[in-house]
Coordinates of C-alpha atoms and ligand atoms in Angstrom, one line a residue:
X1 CA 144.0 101.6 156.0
X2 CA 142.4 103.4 152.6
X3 CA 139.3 102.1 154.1
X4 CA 139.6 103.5 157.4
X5 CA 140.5 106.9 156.0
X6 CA 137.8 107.2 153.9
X7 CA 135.4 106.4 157.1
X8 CA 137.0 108.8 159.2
X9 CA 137.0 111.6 156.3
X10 CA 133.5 111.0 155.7
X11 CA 133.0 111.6 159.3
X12 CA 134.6 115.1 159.4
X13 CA 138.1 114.0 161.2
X14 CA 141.4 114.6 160.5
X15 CA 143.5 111.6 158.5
X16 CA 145.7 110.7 161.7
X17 CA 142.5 109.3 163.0
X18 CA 142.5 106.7 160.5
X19 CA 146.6 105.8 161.5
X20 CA 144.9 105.9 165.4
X21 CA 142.4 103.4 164.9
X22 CA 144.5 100.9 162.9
X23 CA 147.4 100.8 165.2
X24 CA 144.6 100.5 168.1
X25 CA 142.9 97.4 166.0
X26 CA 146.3 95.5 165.1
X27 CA 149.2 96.8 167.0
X28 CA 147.4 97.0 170.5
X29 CA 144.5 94.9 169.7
X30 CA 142.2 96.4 171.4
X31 CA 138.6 94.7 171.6
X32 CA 136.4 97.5 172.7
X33 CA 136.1 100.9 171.2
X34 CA 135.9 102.3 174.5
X35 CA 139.5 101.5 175.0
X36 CA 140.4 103.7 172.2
X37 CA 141.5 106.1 174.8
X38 CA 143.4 108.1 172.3
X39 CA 140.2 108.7 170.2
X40 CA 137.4 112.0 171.0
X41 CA 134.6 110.5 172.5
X42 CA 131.6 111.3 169.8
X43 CA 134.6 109.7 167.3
X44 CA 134.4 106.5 169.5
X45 CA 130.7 106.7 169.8
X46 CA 129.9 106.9 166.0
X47 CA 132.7 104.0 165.8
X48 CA 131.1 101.7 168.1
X49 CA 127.1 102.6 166.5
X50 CA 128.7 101.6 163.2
X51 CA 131.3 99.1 163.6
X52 CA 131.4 95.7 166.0
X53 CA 135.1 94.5 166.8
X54 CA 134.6 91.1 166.4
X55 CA 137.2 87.9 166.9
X56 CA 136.7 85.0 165.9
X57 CA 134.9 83.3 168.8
X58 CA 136.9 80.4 170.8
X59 CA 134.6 77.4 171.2
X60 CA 137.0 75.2 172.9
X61 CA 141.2 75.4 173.0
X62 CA 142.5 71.5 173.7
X63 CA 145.8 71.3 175.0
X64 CA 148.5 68.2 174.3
X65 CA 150.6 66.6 176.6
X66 CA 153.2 68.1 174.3
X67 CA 152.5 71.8 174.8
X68 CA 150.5 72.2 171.5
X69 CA 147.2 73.6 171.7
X70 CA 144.3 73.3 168.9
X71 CA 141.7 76.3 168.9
X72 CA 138.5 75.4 167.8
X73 CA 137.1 78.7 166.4
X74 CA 133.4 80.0 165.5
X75 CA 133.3 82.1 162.3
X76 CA 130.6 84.1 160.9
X77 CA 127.2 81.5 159.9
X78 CA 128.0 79.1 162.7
X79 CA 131.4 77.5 160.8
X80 CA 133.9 76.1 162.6
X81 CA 137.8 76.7 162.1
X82 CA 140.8 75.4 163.8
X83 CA 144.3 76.7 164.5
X84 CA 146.7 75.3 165.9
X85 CA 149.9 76.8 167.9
X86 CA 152.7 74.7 168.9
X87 CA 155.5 76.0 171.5
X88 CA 159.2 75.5 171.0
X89 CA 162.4 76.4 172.6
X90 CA 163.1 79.6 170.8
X91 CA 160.3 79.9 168.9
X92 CA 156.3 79.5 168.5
X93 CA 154.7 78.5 165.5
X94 CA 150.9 79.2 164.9
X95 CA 149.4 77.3 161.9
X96 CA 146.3 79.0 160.5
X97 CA 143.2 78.1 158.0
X98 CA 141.8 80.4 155.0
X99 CA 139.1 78.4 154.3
X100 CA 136.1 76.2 155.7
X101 CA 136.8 72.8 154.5
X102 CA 138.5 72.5 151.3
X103 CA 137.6 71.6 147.5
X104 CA 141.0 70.2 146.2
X105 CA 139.7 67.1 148.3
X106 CA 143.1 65.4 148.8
X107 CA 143.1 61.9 149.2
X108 CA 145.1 61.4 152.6
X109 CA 144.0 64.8 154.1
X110 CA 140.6 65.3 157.0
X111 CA 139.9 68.7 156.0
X112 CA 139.4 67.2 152.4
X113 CA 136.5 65.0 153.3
X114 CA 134.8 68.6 154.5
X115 CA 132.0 70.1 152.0
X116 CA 134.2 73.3 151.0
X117 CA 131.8 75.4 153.0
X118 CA 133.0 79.1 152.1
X119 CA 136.6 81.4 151.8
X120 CA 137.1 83.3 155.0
X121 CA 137.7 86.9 154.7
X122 CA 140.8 88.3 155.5
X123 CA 139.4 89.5 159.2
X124 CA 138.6 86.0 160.0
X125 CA 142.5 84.8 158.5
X126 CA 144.4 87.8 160.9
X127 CA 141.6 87.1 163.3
X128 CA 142.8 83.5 164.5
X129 CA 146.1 85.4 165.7
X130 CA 144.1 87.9 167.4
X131 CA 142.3 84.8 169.4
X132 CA 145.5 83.3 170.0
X133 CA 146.4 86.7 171.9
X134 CA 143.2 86.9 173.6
X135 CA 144.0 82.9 175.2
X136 CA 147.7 83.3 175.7
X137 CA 149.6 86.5 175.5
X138 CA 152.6 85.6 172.6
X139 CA 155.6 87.6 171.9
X140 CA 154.5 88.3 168.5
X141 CA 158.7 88.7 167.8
X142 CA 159.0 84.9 168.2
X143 CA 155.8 84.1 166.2
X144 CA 155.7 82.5 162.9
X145 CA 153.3 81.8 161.2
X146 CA 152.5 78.6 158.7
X147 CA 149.5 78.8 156.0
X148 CA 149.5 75.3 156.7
X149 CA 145.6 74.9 158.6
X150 CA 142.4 74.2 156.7
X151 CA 141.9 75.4 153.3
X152 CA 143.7 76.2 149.6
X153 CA 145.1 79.3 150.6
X154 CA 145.5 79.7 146.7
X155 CA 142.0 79.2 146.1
X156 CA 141.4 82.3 148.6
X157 CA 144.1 84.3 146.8
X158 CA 142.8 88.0 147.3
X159 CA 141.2 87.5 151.0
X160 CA 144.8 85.7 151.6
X161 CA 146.8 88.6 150.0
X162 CA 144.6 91.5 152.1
X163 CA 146.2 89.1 155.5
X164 CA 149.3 89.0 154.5
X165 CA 149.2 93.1 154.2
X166 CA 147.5 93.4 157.7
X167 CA 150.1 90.6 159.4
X168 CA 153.3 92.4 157.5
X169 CA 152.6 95.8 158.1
X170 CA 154.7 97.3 160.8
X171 CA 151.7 99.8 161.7
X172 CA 149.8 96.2 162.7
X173 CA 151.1 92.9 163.7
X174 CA 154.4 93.8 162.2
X175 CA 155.3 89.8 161.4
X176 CA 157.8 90.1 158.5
X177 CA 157.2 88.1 155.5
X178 CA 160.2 85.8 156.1
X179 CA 158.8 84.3 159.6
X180 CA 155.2 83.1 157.4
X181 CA 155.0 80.4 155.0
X182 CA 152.3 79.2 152.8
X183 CA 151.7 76.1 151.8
X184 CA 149.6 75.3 148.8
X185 CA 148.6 71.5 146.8
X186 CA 150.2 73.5 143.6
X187 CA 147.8 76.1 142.3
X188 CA 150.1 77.4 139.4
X189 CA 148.1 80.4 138.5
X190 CA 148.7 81.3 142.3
X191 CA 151.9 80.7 142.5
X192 CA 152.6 83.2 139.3
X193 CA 150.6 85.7 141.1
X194 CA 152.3 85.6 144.0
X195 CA 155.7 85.9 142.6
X196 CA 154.7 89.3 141.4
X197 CA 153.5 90.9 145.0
X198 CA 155.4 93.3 147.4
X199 CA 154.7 90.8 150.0
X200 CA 155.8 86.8 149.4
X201 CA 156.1 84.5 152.3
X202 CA 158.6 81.5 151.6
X203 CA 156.9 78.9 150.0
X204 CA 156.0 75.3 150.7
X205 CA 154.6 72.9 148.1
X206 CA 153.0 70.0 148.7
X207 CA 154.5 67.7 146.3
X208 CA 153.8 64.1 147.9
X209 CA 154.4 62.0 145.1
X210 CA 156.8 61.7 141.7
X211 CA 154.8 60.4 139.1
X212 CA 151.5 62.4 137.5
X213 CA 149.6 58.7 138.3
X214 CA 150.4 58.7 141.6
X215 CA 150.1 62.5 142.3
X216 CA 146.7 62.4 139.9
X217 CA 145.3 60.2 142.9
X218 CA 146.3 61.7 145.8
X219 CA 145.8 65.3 144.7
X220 CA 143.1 65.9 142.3
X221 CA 143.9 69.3 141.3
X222 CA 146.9 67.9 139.8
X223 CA 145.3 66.5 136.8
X224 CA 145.1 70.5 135.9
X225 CA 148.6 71.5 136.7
X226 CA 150.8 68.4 136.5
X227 CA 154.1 67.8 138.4
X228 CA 156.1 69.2 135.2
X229 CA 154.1 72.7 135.3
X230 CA 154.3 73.6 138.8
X231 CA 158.0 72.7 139.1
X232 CA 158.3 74.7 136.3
X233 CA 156.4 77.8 137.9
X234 CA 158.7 76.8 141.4
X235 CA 161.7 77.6 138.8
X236 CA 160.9 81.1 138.0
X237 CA 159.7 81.4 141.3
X238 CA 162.0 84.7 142.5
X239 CA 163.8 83.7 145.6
X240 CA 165.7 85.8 147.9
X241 CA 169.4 84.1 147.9
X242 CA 168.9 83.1 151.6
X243 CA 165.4 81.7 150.9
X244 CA 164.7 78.0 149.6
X245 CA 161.3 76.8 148.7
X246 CA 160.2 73.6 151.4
X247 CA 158.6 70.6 149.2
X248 CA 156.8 68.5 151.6
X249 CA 156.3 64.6 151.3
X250 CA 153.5 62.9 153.0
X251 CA 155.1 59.3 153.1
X252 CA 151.8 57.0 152.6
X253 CA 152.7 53.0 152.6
X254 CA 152.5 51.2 149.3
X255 CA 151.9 54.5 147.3
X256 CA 154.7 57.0 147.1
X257 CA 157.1 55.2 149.8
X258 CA 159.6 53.1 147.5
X259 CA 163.6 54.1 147.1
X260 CA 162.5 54.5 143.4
X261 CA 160.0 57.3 144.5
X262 CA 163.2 58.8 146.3
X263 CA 165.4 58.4 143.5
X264 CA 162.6 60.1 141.1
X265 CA 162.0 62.9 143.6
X266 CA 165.9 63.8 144.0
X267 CA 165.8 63.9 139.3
X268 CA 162.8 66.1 139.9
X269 CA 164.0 68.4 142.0
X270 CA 167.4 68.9 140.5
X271 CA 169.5 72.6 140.8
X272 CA 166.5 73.9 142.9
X273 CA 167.2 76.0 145.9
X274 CA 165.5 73.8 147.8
X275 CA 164.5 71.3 151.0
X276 CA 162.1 68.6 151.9
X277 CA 160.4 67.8 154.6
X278 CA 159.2 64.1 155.0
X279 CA 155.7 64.0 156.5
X280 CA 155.1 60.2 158.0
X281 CA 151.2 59.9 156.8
X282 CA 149.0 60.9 160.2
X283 CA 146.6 57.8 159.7
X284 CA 143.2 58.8 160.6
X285 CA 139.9 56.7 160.8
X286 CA 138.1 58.3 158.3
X287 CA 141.2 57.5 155.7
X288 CA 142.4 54.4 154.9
X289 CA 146.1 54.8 154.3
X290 CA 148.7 54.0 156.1
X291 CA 152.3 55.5 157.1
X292 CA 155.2 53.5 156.2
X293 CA 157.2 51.6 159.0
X294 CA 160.2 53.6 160.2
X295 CA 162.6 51.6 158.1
X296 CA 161.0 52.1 155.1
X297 CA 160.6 56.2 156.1
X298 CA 164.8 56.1 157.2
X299 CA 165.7 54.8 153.7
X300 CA 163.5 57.3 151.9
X301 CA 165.4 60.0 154.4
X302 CA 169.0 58.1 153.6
X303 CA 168.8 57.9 149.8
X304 CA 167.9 62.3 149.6
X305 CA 170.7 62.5 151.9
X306 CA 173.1 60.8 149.8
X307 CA 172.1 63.2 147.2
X308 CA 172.7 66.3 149.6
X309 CA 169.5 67.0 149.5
X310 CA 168.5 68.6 153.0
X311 CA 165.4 66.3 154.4
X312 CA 164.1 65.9 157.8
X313 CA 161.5 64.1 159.3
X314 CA 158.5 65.7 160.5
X315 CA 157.3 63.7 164.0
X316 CA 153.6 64.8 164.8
X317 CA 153.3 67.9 167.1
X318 CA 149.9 67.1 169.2
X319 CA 148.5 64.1 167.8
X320 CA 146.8 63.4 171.3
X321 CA 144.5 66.3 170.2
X322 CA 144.1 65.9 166.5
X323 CA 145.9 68.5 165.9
X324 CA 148.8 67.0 163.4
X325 CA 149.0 67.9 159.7
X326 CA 146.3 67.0 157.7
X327 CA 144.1 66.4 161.0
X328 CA 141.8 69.4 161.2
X329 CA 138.4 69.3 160.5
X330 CA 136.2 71.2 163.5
X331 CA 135.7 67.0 164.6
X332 CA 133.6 68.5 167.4
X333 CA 131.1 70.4 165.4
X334 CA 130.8 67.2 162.9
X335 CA 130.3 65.1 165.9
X336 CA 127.2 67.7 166.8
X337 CA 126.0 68.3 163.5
X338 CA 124.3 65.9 160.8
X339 CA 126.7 64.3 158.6
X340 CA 128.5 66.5 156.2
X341 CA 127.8 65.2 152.5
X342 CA 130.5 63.1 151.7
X343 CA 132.8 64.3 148.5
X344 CA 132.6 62.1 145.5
X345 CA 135.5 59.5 144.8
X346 CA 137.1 58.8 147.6
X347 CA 136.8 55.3 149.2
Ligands
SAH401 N1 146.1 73.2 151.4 C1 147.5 73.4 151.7 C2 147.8 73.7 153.1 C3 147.2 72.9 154.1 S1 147.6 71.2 154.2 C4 148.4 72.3 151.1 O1 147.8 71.2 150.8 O2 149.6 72.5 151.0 C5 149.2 71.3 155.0 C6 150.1 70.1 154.8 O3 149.5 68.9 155.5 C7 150.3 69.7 153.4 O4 151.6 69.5 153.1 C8 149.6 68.3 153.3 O5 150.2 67.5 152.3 C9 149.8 67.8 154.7 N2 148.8 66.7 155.0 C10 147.5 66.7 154.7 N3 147.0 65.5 155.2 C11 148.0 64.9 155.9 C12 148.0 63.7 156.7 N4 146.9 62.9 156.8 N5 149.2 63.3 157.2 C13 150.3 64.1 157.1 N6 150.3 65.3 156.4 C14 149.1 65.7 155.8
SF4_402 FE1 143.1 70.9 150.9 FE2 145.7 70.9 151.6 FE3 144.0 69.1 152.7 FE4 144.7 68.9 150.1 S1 146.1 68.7 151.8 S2 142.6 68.7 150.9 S3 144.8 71.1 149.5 S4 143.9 71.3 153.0

């Protein structure tokens, strides 16, 4: 908005315009600045000489058997993106990407194996909800959104934080901060940071194993900030009383699975407001892991539920389309391109 007011100020027009053309942009997403009826005409025209609306452009939408449907975006410099929404009965959920591949290169993740190609800007972050829009009108009131696509969002902390404004503000999108949550691998810097905003969406860590060995492995960025210090900065981690931080569990076979793993998990996570979401591994060709059988996921589930500890199970929302957690890495544009180097480490 501060930018937009010093454009239109510059320009010789009163403030209001500013309030016009933002409300235009994010409440009524408009595309075309000729559809900023509201607007003079030599306003629009100087607009549209200087300024190009631009969403990010929808290479191909696939849609599962399930209802869910994976965008396949273009961002600026040819990159490819992916969101994903996924229907429900009284709600919709859109999960979103802040970054072109990722550089914490998790072990049992697709995006991981990406070169971390660049940050996308905030326009590109509120933009995948405007190309949802454009594809299928949603009732932004039933829409929440999960920071849960491709990317760190931590590692993209201001571009992240500038989205956040734009999706919260009631001028815009007005999505309130309780219907988004971020997920992050446990950047504690981050996390501090974000304890301190105006605006904090509820908070998901990706935890995924108990011990620093195991964790050291699976998530590299861990060897930084070990399981100890970003518990720690979970702790002091202000919480609204109705809100409780999500710790999610990838369950991999033969690594993290064991009822010792659930025993350590439920020590670890003592007196936190808190629940857990078990994530049965989505096995993938280019990984070679493994989800545990359902018996062994079921007494993982049992023994946190014997400790009241509130955990469900996480089935796979279109998997038909590689669109599950942990699946998304713009497949079709690596199927076109050359190879993408390959990240050191993991085989
Ligand atoms: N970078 C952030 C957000 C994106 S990943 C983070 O790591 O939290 C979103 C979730 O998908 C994380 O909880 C991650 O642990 C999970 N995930 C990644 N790869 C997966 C896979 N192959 N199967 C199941 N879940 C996976
Ligand atoms: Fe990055 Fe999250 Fe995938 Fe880890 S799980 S590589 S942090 S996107």
């Amino acid at each position: 908005m501060q930018e937009l007011e010093a454009i239109v100020s510059e320009l010789g027009e009163p403030r209001f315009r500013a309030r016009q053309i933002y409300a235009g942009l994010y409440r009524h997403r408009r595309c075309d600045w000729n559809s900023f009826t509201d607007l003079p005409q030599p306003l629009r025209d100087s607009f549209s000489r200087r300024f190009r609306i631009a969403y990010p452009n929808t290479v191909r939408m696939f849609l599962s058997a399930d209802g869910t449907r994976r965008y396949l975006l273009e961002v600026a410099g040819g990159h490819r993106i992916e969101s994903v929404f996924i229907p429900e009965d009284n709600r919709d959920t859109l999960c979103i990407s802040t970054q072109v591949g990722c550089a914490v290169e998790c072990l049992f993740c697709v995006t991981g194996k990406l070169a971390m190609r660049r940050n996308l800007t905030a326009g590109e972050i509120v933009g995948q909800v405007l190309a949802l829009q454009a594809d299928r009108h949603t009732d932004l009131k039933r829409l929440n959104i999960v920071i849960m696509g491709m990317g760190e969002p931590l590692l993209n902390y201001d571009n992240l934080m500038t989205a956040l404004r734009l999706l919260a503000d009631p001028l815009g999108f007005s999505i309130s901060p309780r219907r988004i949550t971020l997920s992050t691998s446990g950047i504690v810097p981050g996390l501090d940071r974000l304890a301190r905003e105006d605006i904090v969406p509820n908070l998901a860590i990706s935890l995924n194993a108990t011990t620093d060995d195991v964790r050291d492995r699976l998530i590299p960025i861990n060897r930084k900030w070990s399981i100890a210090e970003l518990l720690e900065a979970c702790r002091r981690f202000p919480l609204d009383p109705r809100r409780r931080i999500t710790f999610e569990y990838v369950l991999i076979a033969g690594i993290n699975d064991t009822p010792e793993d659930a025993r350590r998990l439920v020590k670890l996570l003592q007196g936190m407001k808190k629940k857990v979401n078990l994530i049965p591994l989505n096995a993938d060709p280019w990984l070679s892991l493994q989800a545990p059988s359902e018996e062994r996921i079921l007494a993982f589930q049992q023994i946190l539920v014997q400790h009241h500890i509130t955990a469900c199970i996480r089935r796979p929302r279109g998997q038909d389309i590689s669109a599950a957690c942990g699946m998304l890495a713009g497949r079709e544009q690596q199927q076109a391109d050359p190879p993408l180097p390959q990240k050191r480490g993991h085989s």
